[in-house]
XYZ file of C-alpha atoms in Angstrom:
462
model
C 0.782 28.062 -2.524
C -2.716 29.873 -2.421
C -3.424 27.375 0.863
C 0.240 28.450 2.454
C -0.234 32.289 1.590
C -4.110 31.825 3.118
C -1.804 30.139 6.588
C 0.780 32.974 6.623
C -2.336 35.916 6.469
C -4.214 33.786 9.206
C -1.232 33.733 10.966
C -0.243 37.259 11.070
C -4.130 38.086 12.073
C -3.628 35.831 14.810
C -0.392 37.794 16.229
C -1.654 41.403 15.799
C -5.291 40.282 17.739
C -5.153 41.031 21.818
C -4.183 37.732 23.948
C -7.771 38.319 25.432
C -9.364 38.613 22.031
C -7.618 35.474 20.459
C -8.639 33.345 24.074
C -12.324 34.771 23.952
C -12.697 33.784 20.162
C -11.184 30.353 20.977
C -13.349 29.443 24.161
C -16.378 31.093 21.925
C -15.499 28.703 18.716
C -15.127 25.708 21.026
C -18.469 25.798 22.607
C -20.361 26.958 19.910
C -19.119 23.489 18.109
C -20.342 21.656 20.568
C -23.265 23.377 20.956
C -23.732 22.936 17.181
C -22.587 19.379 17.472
C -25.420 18.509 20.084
C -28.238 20.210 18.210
C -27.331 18.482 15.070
C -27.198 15.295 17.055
C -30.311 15.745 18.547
C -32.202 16.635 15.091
C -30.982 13.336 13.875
C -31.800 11.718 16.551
C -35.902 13.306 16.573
C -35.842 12.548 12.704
C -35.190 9.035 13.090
C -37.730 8.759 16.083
C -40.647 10.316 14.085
C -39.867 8.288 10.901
C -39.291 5.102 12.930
C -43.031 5.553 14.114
C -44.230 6.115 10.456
C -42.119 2.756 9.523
C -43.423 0.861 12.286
C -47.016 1.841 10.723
C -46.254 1.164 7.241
C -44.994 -2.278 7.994
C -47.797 -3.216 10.621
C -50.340 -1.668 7.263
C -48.277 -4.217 4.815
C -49.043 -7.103 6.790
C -52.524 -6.602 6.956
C -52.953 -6.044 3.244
C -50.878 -9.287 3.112
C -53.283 -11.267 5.447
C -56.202 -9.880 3.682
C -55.470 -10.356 0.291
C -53.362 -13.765 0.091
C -52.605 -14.435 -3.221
C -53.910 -11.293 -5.017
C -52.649 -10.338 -8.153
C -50.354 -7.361 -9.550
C -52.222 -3.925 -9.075
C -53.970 -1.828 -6.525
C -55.279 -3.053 -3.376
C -56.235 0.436 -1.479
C -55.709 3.591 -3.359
C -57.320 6.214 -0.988
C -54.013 7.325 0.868
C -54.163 10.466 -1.052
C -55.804 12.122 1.730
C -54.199 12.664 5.740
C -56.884 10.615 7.114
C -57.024 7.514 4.408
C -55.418 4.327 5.876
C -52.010 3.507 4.039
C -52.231 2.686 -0.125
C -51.388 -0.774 -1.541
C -50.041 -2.236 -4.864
C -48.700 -5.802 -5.760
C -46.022 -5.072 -8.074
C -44.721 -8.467 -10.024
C -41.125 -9.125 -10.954
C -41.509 -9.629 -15.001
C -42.922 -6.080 -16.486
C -45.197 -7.803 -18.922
C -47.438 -9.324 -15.760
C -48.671 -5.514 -15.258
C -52.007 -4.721 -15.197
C -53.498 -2.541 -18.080
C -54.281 0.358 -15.126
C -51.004 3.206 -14.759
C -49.570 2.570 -10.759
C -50.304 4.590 -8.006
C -47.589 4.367 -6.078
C -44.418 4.641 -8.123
C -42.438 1.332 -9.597
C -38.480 1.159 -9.642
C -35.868 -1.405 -10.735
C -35.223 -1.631 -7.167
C -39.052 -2.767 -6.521
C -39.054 -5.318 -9.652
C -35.201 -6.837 -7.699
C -37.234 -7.151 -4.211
C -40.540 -8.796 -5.941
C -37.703 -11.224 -7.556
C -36.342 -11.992 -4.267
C -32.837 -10.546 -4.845
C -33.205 -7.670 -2.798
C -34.792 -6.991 0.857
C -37.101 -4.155 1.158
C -36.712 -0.281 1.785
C -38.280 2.733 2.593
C -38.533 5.392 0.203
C -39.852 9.035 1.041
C -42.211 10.127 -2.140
C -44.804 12.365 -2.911
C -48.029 11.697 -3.312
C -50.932 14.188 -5.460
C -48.312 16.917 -4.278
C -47.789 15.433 -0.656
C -45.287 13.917 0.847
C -45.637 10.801 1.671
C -43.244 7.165 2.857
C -43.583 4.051 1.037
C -42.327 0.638 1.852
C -41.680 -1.897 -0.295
C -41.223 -5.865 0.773
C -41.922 -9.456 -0.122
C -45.100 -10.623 -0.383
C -45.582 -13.711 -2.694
C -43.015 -15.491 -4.737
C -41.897 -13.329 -7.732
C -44.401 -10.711 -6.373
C -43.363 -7.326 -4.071
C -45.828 -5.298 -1.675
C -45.877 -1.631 -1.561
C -47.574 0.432 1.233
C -47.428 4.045 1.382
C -48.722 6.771 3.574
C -49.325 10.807 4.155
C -46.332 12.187 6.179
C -47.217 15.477 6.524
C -47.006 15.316 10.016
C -43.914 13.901 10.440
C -41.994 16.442 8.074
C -44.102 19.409 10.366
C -42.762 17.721 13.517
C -39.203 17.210 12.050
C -39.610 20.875 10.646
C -40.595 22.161 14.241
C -38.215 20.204 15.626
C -35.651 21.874 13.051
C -36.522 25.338 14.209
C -36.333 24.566 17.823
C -33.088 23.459 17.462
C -31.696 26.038 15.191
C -32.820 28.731 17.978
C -31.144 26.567 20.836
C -27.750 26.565 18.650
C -27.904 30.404 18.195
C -28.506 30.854 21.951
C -25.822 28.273 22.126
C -23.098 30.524 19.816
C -24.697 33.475 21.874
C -24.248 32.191 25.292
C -20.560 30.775 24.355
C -19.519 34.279 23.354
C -20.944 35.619 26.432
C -18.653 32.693 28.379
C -15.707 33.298 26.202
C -15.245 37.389 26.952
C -16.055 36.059 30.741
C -13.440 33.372 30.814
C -10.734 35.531 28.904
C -11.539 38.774 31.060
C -11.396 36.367 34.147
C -8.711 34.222 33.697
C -6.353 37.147 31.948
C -7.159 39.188 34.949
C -3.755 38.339 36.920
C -2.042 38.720 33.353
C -3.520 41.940 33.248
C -2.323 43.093 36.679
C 1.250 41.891 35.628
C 1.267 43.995 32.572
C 0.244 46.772 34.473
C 2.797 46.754 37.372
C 5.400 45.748 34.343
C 4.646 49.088 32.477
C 4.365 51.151 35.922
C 7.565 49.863 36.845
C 9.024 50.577 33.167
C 7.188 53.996 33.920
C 8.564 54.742 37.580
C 11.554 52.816 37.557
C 10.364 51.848 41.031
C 10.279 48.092 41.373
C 8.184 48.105 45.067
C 5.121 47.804 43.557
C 3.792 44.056 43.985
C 1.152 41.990 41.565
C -2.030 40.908 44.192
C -2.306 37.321 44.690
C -5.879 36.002 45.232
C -6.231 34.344 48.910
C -6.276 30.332 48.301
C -4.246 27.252 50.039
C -0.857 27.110 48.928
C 0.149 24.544 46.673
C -3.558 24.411 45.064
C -2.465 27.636 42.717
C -3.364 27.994 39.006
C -0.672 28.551 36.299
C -1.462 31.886 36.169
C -1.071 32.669 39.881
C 2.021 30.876 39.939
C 3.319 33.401 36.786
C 2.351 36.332 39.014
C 3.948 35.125 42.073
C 7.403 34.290 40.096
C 6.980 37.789 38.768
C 6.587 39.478 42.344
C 9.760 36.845 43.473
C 11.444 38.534 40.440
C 10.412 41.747 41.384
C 12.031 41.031 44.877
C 14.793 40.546 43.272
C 15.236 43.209 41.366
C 14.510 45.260 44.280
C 17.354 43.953 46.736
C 19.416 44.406 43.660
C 18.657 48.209 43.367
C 18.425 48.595 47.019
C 22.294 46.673 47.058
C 23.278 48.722 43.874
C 22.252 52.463 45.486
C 23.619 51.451 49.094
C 27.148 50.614 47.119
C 27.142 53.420 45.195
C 26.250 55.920 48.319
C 28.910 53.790 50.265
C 31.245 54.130 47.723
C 30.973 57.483 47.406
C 31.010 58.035 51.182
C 34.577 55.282 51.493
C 35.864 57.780 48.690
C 35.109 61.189 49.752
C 37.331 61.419 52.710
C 41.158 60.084 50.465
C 39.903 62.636 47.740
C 39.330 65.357 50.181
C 42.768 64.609 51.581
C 44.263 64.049 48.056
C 43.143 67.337 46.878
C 44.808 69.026 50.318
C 48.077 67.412 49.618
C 48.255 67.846 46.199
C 46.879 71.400 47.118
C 49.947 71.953 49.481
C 52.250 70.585 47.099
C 51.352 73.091 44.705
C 52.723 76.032 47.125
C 56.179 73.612 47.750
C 57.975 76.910 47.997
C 56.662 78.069 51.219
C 56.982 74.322 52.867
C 60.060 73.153 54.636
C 61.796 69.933 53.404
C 60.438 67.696 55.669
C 57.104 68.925 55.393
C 57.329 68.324 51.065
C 58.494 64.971 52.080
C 55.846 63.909 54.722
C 53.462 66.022 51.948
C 54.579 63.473 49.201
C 54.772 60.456 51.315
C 50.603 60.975 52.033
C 50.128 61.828 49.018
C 51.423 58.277 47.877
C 49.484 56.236 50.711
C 46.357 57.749 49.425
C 46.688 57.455 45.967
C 47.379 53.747 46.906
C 44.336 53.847 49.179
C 41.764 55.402 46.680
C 43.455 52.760 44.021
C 42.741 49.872 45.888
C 39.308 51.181 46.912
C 38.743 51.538 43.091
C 39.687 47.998 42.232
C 37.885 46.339 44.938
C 34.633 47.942 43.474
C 35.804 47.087 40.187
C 35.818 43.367 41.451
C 32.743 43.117 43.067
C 30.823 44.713 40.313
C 31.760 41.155 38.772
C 28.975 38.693 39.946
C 30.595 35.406 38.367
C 34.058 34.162 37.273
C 34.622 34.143 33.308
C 34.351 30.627 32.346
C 37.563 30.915 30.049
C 39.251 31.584 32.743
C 38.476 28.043 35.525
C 40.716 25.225 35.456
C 41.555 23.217 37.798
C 43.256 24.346 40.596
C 45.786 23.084 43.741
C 44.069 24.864 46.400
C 47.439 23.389 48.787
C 49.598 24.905 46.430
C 47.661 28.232 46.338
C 47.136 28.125 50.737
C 51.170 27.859 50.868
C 51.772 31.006 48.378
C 49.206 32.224 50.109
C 50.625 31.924 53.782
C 54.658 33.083 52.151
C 52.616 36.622 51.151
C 51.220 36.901 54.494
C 54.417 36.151 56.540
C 56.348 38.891 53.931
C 53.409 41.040 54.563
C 52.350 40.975 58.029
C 56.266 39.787 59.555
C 55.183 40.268 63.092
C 52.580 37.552 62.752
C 53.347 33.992 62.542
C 51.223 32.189 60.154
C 50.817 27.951 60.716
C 49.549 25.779 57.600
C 48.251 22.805 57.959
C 47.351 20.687 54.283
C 47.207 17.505 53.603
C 49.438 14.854 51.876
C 47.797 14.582 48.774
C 47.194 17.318 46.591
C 43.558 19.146 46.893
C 42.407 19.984 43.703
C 39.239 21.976 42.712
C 37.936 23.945 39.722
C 38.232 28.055 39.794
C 40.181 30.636 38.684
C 44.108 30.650 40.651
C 44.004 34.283 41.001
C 40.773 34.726 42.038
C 40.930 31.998 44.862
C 44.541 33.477 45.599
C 42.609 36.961 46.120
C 40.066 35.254 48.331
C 42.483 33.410 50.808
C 44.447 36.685 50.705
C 41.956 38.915 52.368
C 41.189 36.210 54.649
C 44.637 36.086 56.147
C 44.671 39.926 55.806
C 42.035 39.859 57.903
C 42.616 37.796 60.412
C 46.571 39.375 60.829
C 45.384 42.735 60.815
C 43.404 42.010 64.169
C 45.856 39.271 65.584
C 48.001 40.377 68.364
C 51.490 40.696 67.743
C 53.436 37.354 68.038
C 49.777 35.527 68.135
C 49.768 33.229 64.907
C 47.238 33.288 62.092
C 45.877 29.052 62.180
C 45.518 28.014 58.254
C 43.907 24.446 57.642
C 42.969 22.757 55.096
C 41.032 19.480 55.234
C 39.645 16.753 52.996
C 35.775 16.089 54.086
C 33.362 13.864 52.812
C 31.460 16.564 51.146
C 34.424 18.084 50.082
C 37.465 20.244 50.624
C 37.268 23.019 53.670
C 39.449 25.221 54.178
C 39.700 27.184 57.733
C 41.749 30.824 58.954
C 41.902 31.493 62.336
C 43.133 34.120 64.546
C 43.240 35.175 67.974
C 42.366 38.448 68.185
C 39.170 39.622 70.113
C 36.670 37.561 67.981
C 33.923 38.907 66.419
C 30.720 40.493 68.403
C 27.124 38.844 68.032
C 25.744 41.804 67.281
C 28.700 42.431 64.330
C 28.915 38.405 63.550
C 25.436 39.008 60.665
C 26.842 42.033 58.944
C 30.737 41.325 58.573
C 30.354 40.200 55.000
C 28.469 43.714 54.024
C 30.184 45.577 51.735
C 31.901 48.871 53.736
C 30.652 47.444 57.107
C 33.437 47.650 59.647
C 32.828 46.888 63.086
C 33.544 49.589 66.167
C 36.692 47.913 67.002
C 37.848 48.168 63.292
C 37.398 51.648 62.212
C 41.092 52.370 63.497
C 42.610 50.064 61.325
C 43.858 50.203 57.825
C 41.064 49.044 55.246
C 38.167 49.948 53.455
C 35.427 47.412 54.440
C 35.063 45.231 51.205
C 37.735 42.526 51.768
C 35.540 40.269 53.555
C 32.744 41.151 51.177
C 34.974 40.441 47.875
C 36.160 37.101 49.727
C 32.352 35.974 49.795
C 31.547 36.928 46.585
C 34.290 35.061 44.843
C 33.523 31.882 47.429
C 29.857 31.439 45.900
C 31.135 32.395 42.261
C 33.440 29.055 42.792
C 30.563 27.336 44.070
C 31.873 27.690 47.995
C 30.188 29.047 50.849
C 32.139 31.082 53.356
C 31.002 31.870 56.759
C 32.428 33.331 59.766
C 32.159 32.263 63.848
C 33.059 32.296 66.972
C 36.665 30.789 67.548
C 36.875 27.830 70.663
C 38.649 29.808 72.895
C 38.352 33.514 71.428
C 39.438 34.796 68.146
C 37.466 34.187 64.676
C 36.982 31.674 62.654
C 36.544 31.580 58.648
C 35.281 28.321 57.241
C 35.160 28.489 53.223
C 33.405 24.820 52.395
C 33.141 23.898 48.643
């Protein structure tokens, strides 16, 4: 519980520290172990050196006490390695305790030493000290039930591993030193797009203006880190968002310009009504009558920005649909509509079916044959096809009106835009717009062109 409570507190420390504090202290803990690591390694590695020399030594001394004594019995051979300079001390040690000689032993006498005179052990080093020195023995075989011990000063190896000790103690605190140093560098560094994105996020939060841009640094594309990739999906999101204000003012200021002239004529009506004792009959009546058309006008107007304030269908709402079924309702509600403009379908055999919402695709082919009637001569027909293609159902309205310019053919899906020939006619500009929008929400595309022969043509693929 203690260790889980110990978690939870580390935890929470980590989560209130800055992302470039917890990324400096990580870089900084990372190469201070291996700094740490490396020195430790390499004060192993100089302390076995210097005492593999001193071994070397001892066992090159034992074999010349060997080779000149053969045969000698237990006790001292050379006892002067009390002092730096004195060549190594010697001692035959037997295996049975009661062989001792009367004399104390220099060099000191284990179990272990009486197991290696009696041949059941092989021989060691053993760090001692010697008249307050320290000192390295070796004991080995050296007759049958008798053991050798050597021993010499090793001051000078414990200064040099000592030395050695300090040198490398200094090179790991320069190590933990330098690692900070490289940790605040790497975290200020490589946070330093974060940083900018931060900033332009809380200046945009601040100026609700989302023009402002995060600064790239210049490099071949493709070859980007992970953190200039983050800051150029946050400027692509910040495009974004800025065609989607820029769409959202330019509606509302079109909206409010499409709406200003009905009101202004609804408030005159209603204005004249209200004094419907000075006006004649007829003029109540044609009074009324306008009144009506623009209340229907501003209604519609109302409901088409209603609609296109919706960016996707309701998911509830899709099934699937007979897109035949819904072109032939579709062309009886044109010909009752428009009666001075013949409308030919053309569908195949076998039923089309795709997945969307009936009214919503109804509403679509609607404004397309609205659109097309409205600018087709009288007695011209209104061509409706629909056609089975390998990449899947297209549907095609037609009419042979004057076609649409090349300099109007980019902008006839813009919401209000009506073309010079257009402004005459009936309509508010957001048909074509609403039919678009409810194409891509079915997962369609709808474009417009250039009839064969003059007219327009409206191609909704899904």
């Amino acid at each position: 519980m203690r260790g889980a409570g110990r978690r939870r507190l580390g935890a929470a420390w980590r989560r209130r520290r800055p992302l470039r504090t917890r990324l400096a202290l990580a870089v900084t803990a990372a190469v201070a172990l291996v700094a740490v690591g490396v020195c430790a390694a390499a004060f192993l590695v100089v302390r076995s050196a210097l005492y593999r020399q001193l071994d070397l030594t001892l066992v090159q001394s034992a074999g010349l006490a060997a080779q000149r004594e053969p045969g000698a019995a237990p006790g001292t051979l050379a006892g002067e390695c009390r002092f730096l300079a004195a060549p190594a001390c010697a001692q035959v040690v037997p295996a049975d305790p009661a062989r001792d000689p009367r004399t104390p032993w220099l060099l000191p006498v284990t179990p272990a030493t009486r197991e290696v005179a009696g041949g059941s052990r092989r021989g060691f080093f053993t760090n001692i000290t010697l008249a307050g020195h320290p000192a390295r023995m070796l004991t080995t075989d050296y007759e049958k039930g008798r053991a050798i011990q050597v021993a010499l000063r090793a001051d000078t190896v414990e200064a040099g591993i000592e030395r050695a000790a300090r040198l490398l103690v200094l090179t790991a605190a320069a190590g933990v030193l330098l690692a900070a140093v490289l940790g605040y560098w790497v975290s200020r560094t490589g946070l330093a797009p974060v940083t900018r994105l931060t900033a332009t996020a809380e200046r945009i939060a601040a100026t609700r203006d989302p023009r402002h841009r995060i600064e790239l640094p210049p490099g071949p594309p493709g070859r980007e880190d992970e953190i200039t990739r983050l800051a150029g999906s946050f400027n692509t999101m910040l495009g974004e968002l800025e065609q989607s204000v820029t769409a959202q003012r330019r509606l509302v200021a079109d909206a409010s310009h499409e709406l200003r002239t009905p009101l202004t004529a609804l408030r005159t009506n209603a204005e004249l009504l209200g004094r419907a004792e000075r006006l004649t009959p007829e003029q109540r009546e044609r009074a009324s009558a306008a009144l009506g058309r623009q209340l229907r006008e501003v209604t519609g107007l109302v409901n088409d920005l209603i609609e296109l304030a919706r960016d996707e269908e309701p998911q509830p709402l899709v099934e699937q649909v007979r897109l035949d079924s819904i072109v032939e309702h579709g062309a009886e509600a044109a010909r009752a509509h428009w009666p001075g403009v013949p409308v030919r379908v053309r569908v195949p055999d076998r039923g089309v079916v795709v997945p969307g919402v009936p009214a919503r695709l109804s509403r679509l082919l609607g404004n397309l044959l609205d659109n097309a009637a409205k600018f087709s001569p009288a007695g011209m027909p209104v061509e409706v096809e629909l056609a089975v293609l390998p990449s899947g159902p297209e549907l095609t309205v037609r009419d042979h009106g004057p076609g649409i310019s090349a300099e109007d053919l980019p902008y006839v899906f813009d919401r209000f835009y009506r073309a010079d020939a257009a402004r005459a006619l009936p309509g508010s500009g957001l048909g074509l717009a609403m039919a678009r929008q409810i194409a891509r929400a079915h997962g369609a595309e709808l474009v417009a062109e250039a009839a064969p022969g003059g007219g327009a043509l409206f191609r909704l693929t899904f």
